[in-house]
Amino acid sequence: MINILSSGDGTLTINEDLKKIIRGKKLRRNELSRLPFKDKIDILIHLQQMAKGIKKPGKEKNKVVWKI
Amino acid sequence: MVNTFKSIGELKNKKIIGDFAIGGGVAVLYYVEPLLTYDLDIFFIPVEESIDVLSPIYNYLREKGYKFDKEHVIIEGIPVQFIPVYNELVNEAVLKSVEAKYGRIKTKVLGLEYLAAIMIQTYRAKDRERLIKIFEDAEVDLRLLRKILKKYNLHDKYTEFRRRYFDNK
């Protein structure tokens, strides 16, 4: 369980566990950043497929999924 | 995608456009973790000054059988938007773009620092969102960035961005 600790003066500070999680997420993002361009485009198409059907308010139609 | 890049490369080989580079969301994706975007922005230097620099591109691509959807040309399944360089910064960014490999195909993408400078200049909500990702995840050459920002009088805007999102770190 993660404790968010109070510093005593009313402001909240994050504990070591949460810091580790944040560090881990940053490392993962950095790993993904280093993927080859082609792999990133493949992931992009997956993202487009996942977002397909989600209609934004005020938008006429859904965006297209790339057909490559 | 390979054929999309080939068709765009043909435009330069046939001297319909000058130098070009990928910009926008796909350029950001090149440097950071994959993010959602729907079009491929191509910044290009026109071969000659003209009121309508897009017509030669559209005519060539139409003859090749590609369809159009609003401001996009659908090249091999991908909506592509051609954007002529619209100021000195974008012009310099295209001239100094870097080589990118997509499998065996080589293409050009805007350099990271120029891409960031252009987004600081345009500064729409999605630019700010992408700038945050760039500064968090990519290795920005801050010396080069500051040089570009100084040249194009964007340093104050950058300082404001850093103050707002990064506590001026």
Tab-separated table of C-alpha atoms in Angstrom:
chain	number	residue	atom	x	y	z
A	1	MET	CA	0.000	0.000	0.000
A	2	ILE	CA	1.290	3.415	-0.903
A	3	ASN	CA	1.330	6.083	1.738
A	4	ILE	CA	1.281	9.668	0.740
A	5	LEU	CA	2.836	11.387	3.700
A	6	SER	CA	2.176	14.800	5.032
A	7	SER	CA	5.272	16.925	5.562
A	8	GLY	CA	3.594	18.411	8.611
A	9	ASP	CA	3.007	21.843	7.191
A	10	GLY	CA	-0.076	20.763	5.267
A	11	THR	CA	1.667	19.922	1.969
A	12	LEU	CA	1.821	16.334	0.807
A	13	THR	CA	5.044	14.570	-0.117
A	14	ILE	CA	5.337	11.256	-1.914
A	15	ASN	CA	7.026	8.296	-0.342
A	16	GLU	CA	9.746	6.067	-1.794
A	17	ASP	CA	7.312	3.474	-3.213
A	18	LEU	CA	5.562	6.064	-5.289
A	19	LYS	CA	8.879	7.530	-6.390
A	20	LYS	CA	9.910	4.038	-7.585
A	21	ILE	CA	6.702	3.676	-9.592
A	22	ILE	CA	7.211	7.073	-11.208
A	23	ARG	CA	10.848	6.195	-12.001
A	24	GLY	CA	9.729	2.863	-13.485
A	25	LYS	CA	7.152	4.555	-15.697
A	26	LYS	CA	9.757	7.025	-16.923
A	27	LEU	CA	12.169	4.178	-17.724
A	28	ARG	CA	9.425	2.419	-19.690
A	29	ARG	CA	8.687	5.603	-21.650
A	30	ASN	CA	12.390	5.981	-22.388
A	31	GLU	CA	12.534	2.369	-23.619
A	32	LEU	CA	9.560	2.975	-25.908
A	33	SER	CA	11.176	6.190	-27.143
A	34	ARG	CA	14.158	4.200	-28.391
A	35	LEU	CA	12.115	1.732	-30.470
A	36	PRO	CA	12.798	1.717	-34.223
A	37	PHE	CA	10.596	4.080	-36.246
A	38	LYS	CA	8.868	1.156	-37.974
A	39	ASP	CA	7.894	-0.452	-34.656
A	40	LYS	CA	6.508	2.869	-33.434
A	41	ILE	CA	4.354	3.180	-36.564
A	42	ASP	CA	3.031	-0.369	-35.951
A	43	ILE	CA	2.098	0.664	-32.391
A	44	LEU	CA	0.517	3.864	-33.724
A	45	ILE	CA	-1.779	1.803	-35.951
A	46	HIS	CA	-2.803	-0.302	-32.937
A	47	LEU	CA	-3.574	2.936	-31.075
A	48	GLN	CA	-5.677	4.143	-34.016
A	49	GLN	CA	-7.584	0.830	-34.034
A	50	MET	CA	-8.196	1.093	-30.285
A	51	ALA	CA	-9.450	4.665	-30.638
A	52	LYS	CA	-11.696	3.745	-33.601
A	53	GLY	CA	-15.324	4.238	-32.714
A	54	ILE	CA	-14.664	6.752	-29.979
A	55	LYS	CA	-16.420	9.839	-31.227
A	56	LYS	CA	-15.363	13.201	-29.872
A	57	PRO	CA	-18.185	15.636	-29.165
A	58	GLY	CA	-18.602	18.096	-31.997
A	59	LYS	CA	-16.567	16.056	-34.461
A	60	GLU	CA	-18.304	14.904	-37.643
A	61	LYS	CA	-16.747	11.506	-38.009
A	62	ASN	CA	-14.143	9.209	-36.590
A	63	LYS	CA	-10.569	9.475	-37.757
A	64	VAL	CA	-9.331	6.794	-40.121
A	65	VAL	CA	-7.016	3.945	-39.281
A	66	TRP	CA	-4.004	3.902	-41.586
A	67	LYS	CA	-4.123	1.079	-44.101
A	68	ILE	CA	-0.537	0.033	-44.637
B	1	MET	CA	4.195	3.203	-45.358
B	2	VAL	CA	7.207	2.255	-47.491
B	3	ASN	CA	5.253	3.134	-50.630
B	4	THR	CA	4.005	6.343	-49.013
B	5	PHE	CA	7.586	7.451	-48.404
B	6	LYS	CA	8.559	6.355	-51.927
B	7	SER	CA	5.776	8.453	-53.474
B	8	ILE	CA	6.770	11.483	-51.412
B	9	GLY	CA	10.417	10.962	-52.378
B	10	GLU	CA	9.375	10.860	-56.049
B	11	LEU	CA	8.007	14.388	-55.726
B	12	LYS	CA	11.480	15.599	-54.852
B	13	ASN	CA	13.231	13.445	-57.451
B	14	LYS	CA	10.920	14.861	-60.122
B	15	LYS	CA	11.612	18.401	-58.825
B	16	ILE	CA	7.957	19.016	-57.991
B	17	ILE	CA	9.060	19.973	-54.472
B	18	GLY	CA	12.423	20.939	-53.011
B	19	ASP	CA	13.730	19.620	-49.715
B	20	PHE	CA	11.140	18.154	-47.395
B	21	ALA	CA	10.869	16.640	-43.930
B	22	ILE	CA	8.297	14.921	-41.758
B	23	GLY	CA	6.890	17.221	-39.077
B	24	GLY	CA	3.910	17.225	-36.724
B	25	GLY	CA	2.775	14.239	-34.687
B	26	VAL	CA	4.751	11.626	-36.626
B	27	ALA	CA	7.955	13.609	-36.111
B	28	VAL	CA	7.221	13.797	-32.384
B	29	LEU	CA	6.558	10.043	-32.368
B	30	TYR	CA	9.968	9.513	-33.976
B	31	TYR	CA	11.612	10.940	-30.832
B	32	VAL	CA	9.296	9.903	-27.993
B	33	GLU	CA	7.081	6.959	-27.058
B	34	PRO	CA	4.331	6.172	-29.616
B	35	LEU	CA	1.443	8.624	-29.460
B	36	LEU	CA	-1.832	8.868	-31.300
B	37	THR	CA	-1.889	10.893	-34.486
B	38	TYR	CA	-3.840	10.558	-37.714
B	39	ASP	CA	-1.959	12.318	-40.442
B	40	LEU	CA	1.498	12.600	-41.865
B	41	ASP	CA	2.630	16.222	-42.154
B	42	ILE	CA	5.219	16.926	-44.809
B	43	PHE	CA	6.912	20.316	-44.661
B	44	PHE	CA	8.482	21.198	-47.994
B	45	ILE	CA	10.362	23.968	-49.744
B	46	PRO	CA	8.604	24.935	-52.984
B	47	VAL	CA	10.742	24.766	-56.127
B	48	GLU	CA	9.600	28.216	-57.214
B	49	GLU	CA	7.712	31.124	-55.725
B	50	SER	CA	4.086	30.911	-56.674
B	51	ILE	CA	0.708	31.741	-55.173
B	52	ASP	CA	-0.380	28.137	-55.430
B	53	VAL	CA	2.547	25.900	-54.536
B	54	LEU	CA	0.295	22.923	-53.801
B	55	SER	CA	-1.262	22.505	-57.269
B	56	PRO	CA	1.748	20.808	-58.900
B	57	ILE	CA	1.855	18.298	-56.018
B	58	TYR	CA	-1.872	17.622	-56.130
B	59	ASN	CA	-1.879	17.314	-59.939
B	60	TYR	CA	0.945	14.804	-59.900
B	61	LEU	CA	-0.615	12.724	-57.139
B	62	ARG	CA	-4.072	12.876	-58.733
B	63	GLU	CA	-2.589	11.541	-61.970
B	64	LYS	CA	-1.124	8.682	-59.960
B	65	GLY	CA	-4.650	7.838	-58.823
B	66	TYR	CA	-4.516	8.990	-55.203
B	67	LYS	CA	-7.734	10.249	-53.650
B	68	PHE	CA	-8.227	13.419	-51.635
B	69	ASP	CA	-9.965	13.971	-48.320
B	70	LYS	CA	-10.250	17.652	-47.401
B	71	GLU	CA	-6.690	18.932	-46.972
B	72	HIS	CA	-5.166	15.447	-47.145
B	73	VAL	CA	-4.010	13.263	-50.000
B	74	ILE	CA	-4.432	9.591	-49.194
B	75	ILE	CA	-1.111	8.129	-50.286
B	76	GLU	CA	-1.018	4.341	-49.982
B	77	GLY	CA	-3.580	4.383	-47.166
B	78	ILE	CA	-2.119	7.291	-45.200
B	79	PRO	CA	-3.584	10.812	-45.072
B	80	VAL	CA	-0.716	13.131	-45.975
B	81	GLN	CA	-0.795	16.898	-45.615
B	82	PHE	CA	1.742	18.943	-47.544
B	83	ILE	CA	2.693	22.189	-45.827
B	84	PRO	CA	4.921	24.695	-47.630
B	85	VAL	CA	7.511	26.279	-45.352
B	86	TYR	CA	5.744	29.364	-44.017
B	87	ASN	CA	8.518	31.251	-42.241
B	88	GLU	CA	12.290	31.376	-41.785
B	89	LEU	CA	12.317	29.002	-38.833
B	90	VAL	CA	10.416	26.268	-40.678
B	91	ASN	CA	12.569	26.807	-43.772
B	92	GLU	CA	15.765	26.371	-41.731
B	93	ALA	CA	14.258	23.364	-39.946
B	94	VAL	CA	13.636	21.609	-43.267
B	95	LEU	CA	17.118	22.451	-44.560
B	96	LYS	CA	18.666	21.021	-41.388
B	97	SER	CA	16.371	17.995	-41.098
B	98	VAL	CA	17.864	14.634	-40.209
B	99	GLU	CA	17.805	11.285	-41.945
B	100	ALA	CA	15.351	8.731	-40.582
B	101	LYS	CA	15.141	5.076	-41.478
B	102	TYR	CA	11.863	3.246	-41.843
B	103	GLY	CA	13.006	-0.327	-42.347
B	104	ARG	CA	15.258	-0.033	-45.388
B	105	ILE	CA	13.731	3.204	-46.625
B	106	LYS	CA	15.444	6.484	-45.837
B	107	THR	CA	13.460	9.658	-45.355
B	108	LYS	CA	13.859	12.997	-43.574
B	109	VAL	CA	12.421	14.157	-40.273
B	110	LEU	CA	12.709	17.563	-38.598
B	111	GLY	CA	15.511	17.701	-36.059
B	112	LEU	CA	14.308	17.436	-32.465
B	113	GLU	CA	15.371	20.945	-31.411
B	114	TYR	CA	13.836	22.538	-34.523
B	115	LEU	CA	10.656	20.544	-33.983
B	116	ALA	CA	10.482	21.819	-30.400
B	117	ALA	CA	11.171	25.409	-31.521
B	118	ILE	CA	8.370	25.235	-34.114
B	119	MET	CA	5.960	23.973	-31.445
B	120	ILE	CA	7.032	26.763	-29.086
B	121	GLN	CA	6.293	29.182	-31.919
B	122	THR	CA	2.855	27.724	-32.771
B	123	TYR	CA	2.044	26.912	-29.109
B	124	ARG	CA	-1.386	25.314	-29.568
B	125	ALA	CA	-2.726	23.069	-26.804
B	126	LYS	CA	-1.508	19.948	-28.614
B	127	ASP	CA	1.904	21.542	-29.150
B	128	ARG	CA	2.244	22.155	-25.401
B	129	GLU	CA	1.180	18.576	-24.684
B	130	ARG	CA	3.767	17.236	-27.141
B	131	LEU	CA	6.464	19.596	-25.839
B	132	ILE	CA	5.988	18.192	-22.345
B	133	LYS	CA	6.543	14.671	-23.716
B	134	ILE	CA	9.630	15.802	-25.609
B	135	PHE	CA	11.226	17.422	-22.566
B	136	GLU	CA	10.349	14.443	-20.372
B	137	ASP	CA	11.332	11.601	-22.701
B	138	ALA	CA	13.765	12.771	-25.369
B	139	GLU	CA	17.343	13.930	-25.180
B	140	VAL	CA	17.085	17.540	-26.209
B	141	ASP	CA	20.301	19.410	-26.994
B	142	LEU	CA	19.477	22.454	-24.872
B	143	ARG	CA	22.402	24.487	-26.211
B	144	LEU	CA	21.185	24.041	-29.781
B	145	LEU	CA	17.585	24.691	-28.771
B	146	ARG	CA	18.516	27.940	-26.987
B	147	LYS	CA	20.517	29.048	-30.036
B	148	ILE	CA	17.505	28.496	-32.304
B	149	LEU	CA	15.132	30.168	-29.837
B	150	LYS	CA	17.402	33.202	-29.557
B	151	LYS	CA	17.701	33.522	-33.333
B	152	TYR	CA	13.923	33.479	-33.764
B	153	ASN	CA	13.104	35.551	-30.689
B	154	LEU	CA	11.283	32.708	-28.938
B	155	HIS	CA	13.229	32.566	-25.705
B	156	ASP	CA	10.635	34.390	-23.599
B	157	LYS	CA	7.916	32.037	-24.785
B	158	TYR	CA	10.119	29.056	-23.931
B	159	THR	CA	10.856	30.458	-20.458
B	160	GLU	CA	7.139	30.897	-19.875
B	161	PHE	CA	6.537	27.278	-20.986
B	162	ARG	CA	9.253	25.974	-18.630
B	163	ARG	CA	7.914	28.056	-15.757
B	164	ARG	CA	4.388	26.802	-16.314
B	165	TYR	CA	5.099	23.092	-16.765
B	166	PHE	CA	8.519	22.370	-15.276
B	167	ASP	CA	8.891	24.874	-12.435
B	168	ASN	CA	11.650	26.494	-14.514
B	169	LYS	CA	13.974	23.513	-13.936
